Amino acid sequence: MPKPRITPLPTEDWTDEVDDAFAVLRGHAPAEQSSPPARPKANILGIYARHPAFVRGWMPFSQHLRHSTLSDRVREMVILRTTWLGFGEYEWAQHVWMSRAAGYLTDAEIAALSEGPDAAQWSPGDAAVVRAVDEMCTVKNVSDVTWSELANQFSPEQLIDLTFTVGTYDMHCTAFTVLGLQLDEGLIGFPEHHRRDA
């Protein structure tokens, strides 16, 4: 979408109510700070800032997914494949940047996530994860064969977190497209050949 349908609220216009709603994001910061924490400038947070009640309900769940029972590597594999399939350019760009910066995934793995479960890059276990994402996003279920492969490598808690991570980021693809969420400055979006209208 060429322009936002809901423009991000500039951080200088955030109220105390907005700051309080985002307090969960500071849960991993030091308890004692000599000055107020800097307000994050991501466009998605600027949109959320227009609805503090939504933030208070949403952010604890979002933070759970970020720090769930899944390893960082598996979480990012799941998010990137989901957002690739759902044309969720904002989250794709954010999580490619994050995965590279933190060393969660290699460039070869990121490229393989745009190819799918049959990419030569994957071990059988990794291929099962990517295949599960494909099945969830296309047929809204997971085959018994794929589920069995997942259950061989993940605990019940991890299987729940994996399933809800896919479902959440699939929802993000729709919501952020509808809202017209724009990429943050410096982020690199999808290649030209991967566009919904291409």
mmCIF file of C-alpha atoms in Angstrom:
data_model
loop_
_atom_site.group_PDB
_atom_site.id
_atom_site.type_symbol
_atom_site.label_atom_id
_atom_site.label_comp_id
_atom_site.label_asym_id
_atom_site.label_seq_id
_atom_site.Cartn_x
_atom_site.Cartn_y
_atom_site.Cartn_z
ATOM 1 C CA MET A 1 0.000 0.000 0.000
ATOM 2 C CA PRO A 2 1.536 3.323 -1.069
ATOM 3 C CA LYS A 3 0.488 5.256 2.044
ATOM 4 C CA PRO A 4 -0.694 4.456 5.571
ATOM 5 C CA ARG A 5 -4.400 4.267 6.335
ATOM 6 C CA ILE A 6 -3.641 4.967 9.990
ATOM 7 C CA THR A 7 -0.604 7.152 10.484
ATOM 8 C CA PRO A 8 1.754 6.355 13.377
ATOM 9 C CA LEU A 9 1.393 8.693 16.331
ATOM 10 C CA PRO A 10 4.673 10.635 16.680
ATOM 11 C CA THR A 11 6.466 9.741 19.904
ATOM 12 C CA GLU A 12 6.420 13.383 21.040
ATOM 13 C CA ASP A 13 2.606 13.154 21.068
ATOM 14 C CA TRP A 14 2.441 10.032 23.249
ATOM 15 C CA THR A 15 0.576 10.501 26.509
ATOM 16 C CA ASP A 16 1.256 9.020 29.935
ATOM 17 C CA GLU A 17 -1.488 6.501 29.144
ATOM 18 C CA VAL A 18 0.406 5.338 26.061
ATOM 19 C CA ASP A 19 3.678 5.119 27.987
ATOM 20 C CA ASP A 20 1.985 3.076 30.692
ATOM 21 C CA ALA A 21 0.465 0.741 28.113
ATOM 22 C CA PHE A 22 3.892 0.042 26.654
ATOM 23 C CA ALA A 23 5.418 -0.656 30.097
ATOM 24 C CA VAL A 24 5.519 -4.393 29.347
ATOM 25 C CA LEU A 25 8.229 -3.699 26.765
ATOM 26 C CA ARG A 26 10.436 -2.478 29.585
ATOM 27 C CA GLY A 27 10.050 -5.713 31.513
ATOM 28 C CA HIS A 28 13.555 -6.846 30.549
ATOM 29 C CA ALA A 29 15.184 -3.463 31.211
ATOM 30 C CA PRO A 30 17.043 -2.590 34.429
ATOM 31 C CA ALA A 31 14.649 -1.713 37.254
ATOM 32 C CA GLU A 32 16.455 1.503 38.156
ATOM 33 C CA GLN A 33 16.778 4.166 35.473
ATOM 34 C CA SER A 34 17.853 7.743 36.045
ATOM 35 C CA SER A 35 15.715 9.022 33.161
ATOM 36 C CA PRO A 36 12.541 7.888 31.390
ATOM 37 C CA PRO A 37 13.172 5.160 28.785
ATOM 38 C CA ALA A 38 13.435 6.253 25.179
ATOM 39 C CA ARG A 39 10.229 5.787 23.234
ATOM 40 C CA PRO A 40 10.680 3.287 20.398
ATOM 41 C CA LYS A 41 10.039 4.816 16.988
ATOM 42 C CA ALA A 42 8.896 1.761 14.990
ATOM 43 C CA ASN A 43 5.916 2.548 12.776
ATOM 44 C CA ILE A 44 3.887 -0.335 14.170
ATOM 45 C CA LEU A 45 4.291 0.974 17.712
ATOM 46 C CA GLY A 46 3.216 4.409 16.500
ATOM 47 C CA ILE A 47 -0.007 2.843 15.202
ATOM 48 C CA TYR A 48 -0.511 0.893 18.406
ATOM 49 C CA ALA A 49 0.019 4.135 20.362
ATOM 50 C CA ARG A 50 -3.307 5.355 18.995
ATOM 51 C CA HIS A 51 -5.076 2.601 20.966
ATOM 52 C CA PRO A 52 -3.612 2.163 24.488
ATOM 53 C CA ALA A 53 -6.334 -0.278 25.555
ATOM 54 C CA PHE A 54 -5.377 -2.543 22.661
ATOM 55 C CA VAL A 55 -1.708 -2.295 23.643
ATOM 56 C CA ARG A 56 -2.453 -3.340 27.234
ATOM 57 C CA GLY A 57 -4.277 -6.423 25.994
ATOM 58 C CA TRP A 58 -1.958 -7.316 23.148
ATOM 59 C CA MET A 59 1.568 -6.699 24.379
ATOM 60 C CA PRO A 60 1.752 -9.398 27.087
ATOM 61 C CA PHE A 61 0.862 -12.057 24.513
ATOM 62 C CA SER A 62 3.229 -10.563 21.952
ATOM 63 C CA GLN A 63 6.024 -10.574 24.516
ATOM 64 C CA HIS A 64 5.272 -14.193 25.359
ATOM 65 C CA LEU A 65 5.765 -15.191 21.733
ATOM 66 C CA ARG A 66 9.034 -13.267 21.628
ATOM 67 C CA HIS A 67 10.331 -15.121 24.694
ATOM 68 C CA SER A 68 8.485 -18.425 24.284
ATOM 69 C CA THR A 69 9.714 -22.003 24.638
ATOM 70 C CA LEU A 70 10.923 -22.003 21.031
ATOM 71 C CA SER A 71 14.587 -21.341 20.340
ATOM 72 C CA ASP A 72 15.361 -17.989 18.747
ATOM 73 C CA ARG A 73 16.340 -19.771 15.544
ATOM 74 C CA VAL A 74 13.116 -21.768 15.231
ATOM 75 C CA ARG A 75 10.977 -18.765 16.163
ATOM 76 C CA GLU A 76 12.577 -16.667 13.439
ATOM 77 C CA MET A 77 12.296 -19.470 10.874
ATOM 78 C CA VAL A 78 8.587 -19.706 11.624
ATOM 79 C CA ILE A 79 8.012 -15.951 11.483
ATOM 80 C CA LEU A 80 9.949 -15.445 8.266
ATOM 81 C CA ARG A 81 8.270 -18.295 6.414
ATOM 82 C CA THR A 82 4.822 -17.203 7.611
ATOM 83 C CA THR A 83 5.322 -13.589 6.570
ATOM 84 C CA TRP A 84 6.829 -14.607 3.235
ATOM 85 C CA LEU A 85 3.760 -16.696 2.424
ATOM 86 C CA GLY A 86 1.342 -14.019 3.668
ATOM 87 C CA PHE A 87 3.084 -11.101 1.924
ATOM 88 C CA GLY A 88 3.702 -9.528 5.332
ATOM 89 C CA GLU A 89 6.497 -7.262 4.183
ATOM 90 C CA TYR A 90 6.825 -5.232 7.386
ATOM 91 C CA GLU A 91 7.373 -8.215 9.662
ATOM 92 C CA TRP A 92 9.526 -9.955 7.059
ATOM 93 C CA ALA A 93 11.828 -6.943 6.837
ATOM 94 C CA GLN A 94 11.949 -6.473 10.621
ATOM 95 C CA HIS A 95 12.739 -10.106 11.317
ATOM 96 C CA VAL A 96 15.300 -10.483 8.524
ATOM 97 C CA TRP A 97 17.134 -7.538 10.057
ATOM 98 C CA MET A 98 16.746 -8.952 13.577
ATOM 99 C CA SER A 99 17.822 -12.467 12.591
ATOM 100 C CA ARG A 100 20.950 -11.199 10.856
ATOM 101 C CA ALA A 101 21.867 -8.755 13.621
ATOM 102 C CA ALA A 102 21.482 -11.367 16.362
ATOM 103 C CA GLY A 103 22.950 -14.243 14.370
ATOM 104 C CA TYR A 104 19.819 -16.375 14.640
ATOM 105 C CA LEU A 105 19.845 -17.308 10.942
ATOM 106 C CA THR A 106 22.394 -17.234 8.155
ATOM 107 C CA ASP A 107 21.802 -15.494 4.837
ATOM 108 C CA ALA A 108 21.571 -18.935 3.244
ATOM 109 C CA GLU A 109 18.829 -19.951 5.680
ATOM 110 C CA ILE A 110 16.929 -16.720 5.095
ATOM 111 C CA ALA A 111 17.093 -17.334 1.342
ATOM 112 C CA ALA A 112 15.910 -20.917 1.852
ATOM 113 C CA LEU A 113 12.881 -19.653 3.773
ATOM 114 C CA SER A 114 11.737 -17.894 0.628
ATOM 115 C CA GLU A 115 12.099 -21.190 -1.241
ATOM 116 C CA GLY A 116 10.264 -23.487 1.162
ATOM 117 C CA PRO A 117 10.561 -26.895 2.816
ATOM 118 C CA ASP A 118 12.248 -28.543 -0.158
ATOM 119 C CA ALA A 119 15.256 -26.202 -0.133
ATOM 120 C CA ALA A 120 18.551 -28.098 -0.032
ATOM 121 C CA GLN A 121 19.586 -26.037 3.016
ATOM 122 C CA TRP A 122 17.308 -27.869 5.432
ATOM 123 C CA SER A 123 17.857 -30.865 7.653
ATOM 124 C CA PRO A 124 14.821 -33.178 7.891
ATOM 125 C CA GLY A 125 13.842 -31.532 11.191
ATOM 126 C CA ASP A 126 14.077 -28.012 9.767
ATOM 127 C CA ALA A 127 12.164 -29.071 6.659
ATOM 128 C CA ALA A 128 9.345 -30.336 8.901
ATOM 129 C CA VAL A 129 9.134 -26.930 10.601
ATOM 130 C CA VAL A 130 8.957 -25.068 7.289
ATOM 131 C CA ARG A 131 6.469 -27.590 5.881
ATOM 132 C CA ALA A 132 4.258 -27.170 8.950
ATOM 133 C CA VAL A 133 4.187 -23.419 8.401
ATOM 134 C CA ASP A 134 3.221 -23.936 4.762
ATOM 135 C CA GLU A 135 0.411 -26.274 5.719
ATOM 136 C CA MET A 136 -0.914 -23.968 8.443
ATOM 137 C CA CYS A 137 -0.888 -20.964 6.130
ATOM 138 C CA THR A 138 -2.423 -22.680 3.109
ATOM 139 C CA VAL A 139 -4.804 -25.382 4.352
ATOM 140 C CA LYS A 140 -5.103 -24.084 7.948
ATOM 141 C CA ASN A 141 -4.074 -27.422 9.405
ATOM 142 C CA VAL A 142 -1.043 -29.727 9.687
ATOM 143 C CA SER A 143 -0.977 -33.223 8.239
ATOM 144 C CA ASP A 144 -0.544 -36.152 10.601
ATOM 145 C CA VAL A 145 2.795 -36.963 8.988
ATOM 146 C CA THR A 146 4.142 -33.442 9.483
ATOM 147 C CA TRP A 147 2.773 -33.267 13.028
ATOM 148 C CA SER A 148 4.513 -36.509 13.898
ATOM 149 C CA GLU A 149 7.796 -35.071 12.619
ATOM 150 C CA LEU A 150 7.283 -31.986 14.764
ATOM 151 C CA ALA A 151 6.351 -34.020 17.839
ATOM 152 C CA ASN A 152 9.623 -35.926 17.520
ATOM 153 C CA GLN A 153 11.612 -32.736 18.124
ATOM 154 C CA PHE A 154 9.380 -30.437 20.204
ATOM 155 C CA SER A 155 7.634 -30.649 23.576
ATOM 156 C CA PRO A 156 3.875 -30.050 23.869
ATOM 157 C CA GLU A 157 4.592 -26.519 25.122
ATOM 158 C CA GLN A 158 6.798 -25.838 22.105
ATOM 159 C CA LEU A 159 4.177 -27.216 19.729
ATOM 160 C CA ILE A 160 1.609 -24.835 21.195
ATOM 161 C CA ASP A 161 4.008 -21.886 20.929
ATOM 162 C CA LEU A 162 4.908 -22.817 17.351
ATOM 163 C CA THR A 163 1.255 -23.061 16.322
ATOM 164 C CA PHE A 164 0.310 -19.740 17.909
ATOM 165 C CA THR A 165 3.375 -18.018 16.446
ATOM 166 C CA VAL A 166 2.336 -19.033 12.940
ATOM 167 C CA GLY A 167 -1.275 -18.025 13.575
ATOM 168 C CA THR A 168 -0.286 -14.664 15.034
ATOM 169 C CA TYR A 169 2.072 -13.678 12.252
ATOM 170 C CA ASP A 170 -0.392 -14.866 9.617
ATOM 171 C CA MET A 171 -2.882 -12.477 11.229
ATOM 172 C CA HIS A 172 -0.236 -9.728 11.201
ATOM 173 C CA CYS A 173 0.083 -10.134 7.440
ATOM 174 C CA THR A 174 -3.580 -9.262 7.007
ATOM 175 C CA ALA A 175 -3.816 -6.579 9.684
ATOM 176 C CA PHE A 176 -0.722 -4.656 8.663
ATOM 177 C CA THR A 177 -1.672 -4.730 4.989
ATOM 178 C CA VAL A 178 -5.145 -3.390 5.796
ATOM 179 C CA LEU A 179 -3.712 -0.622 8.018
ATOM 180 C CA GLY A 180 -1.180 0.384 5.371
ATOM 181 C CA LEU A 181 1.803 -0.104 7.674
ATOM 182 C CA GLN A 182 4.924 1.320 6.041
ATOM 183 C CA LEU A 183 8.459 -0.007 6.394
ATOM 184 C CA ASP A 184 10.642 1.713 8.960
ATOM 185 C CA GLU A 185 13.537 3.732 7.593
ATOM 186 C CA GLY A 186 16.499 1.553 6.633
ATOM 187 C CA LEU A 187 14.590 -1.711 6.339
ATOM 188 C CA ILE A 188 14.715 -3.686 3.110
ATOM 189 C CA GLY A 189 11.438 -5.185 1.941
ATOM 190 C CA PHE A 190 10.589 -8.004 -0.408
ATOM 191 C CA PRO A 191 12.368 -8.433 -3.733
ATOM 192 C CA GLU A 192 10.389 -7.045 -6.671
ATOM 193 C CA HIS A 193 9.383 -10.512 -7.878
ATOM 194 C CA HIS A 194 7.618 -11.251 -4.577
ATOM 195 C CA ARG A 195 4.672 -8.905 -4.562
ATOM 196 C CA ARG A 196 1.022 -9.816 -4.082
ATOM 197 C CA ASP A 197 0.176 -8.215 -7.444
ATOM 198 C CA ALA A 198 3.280 -9.582 -9.255
#
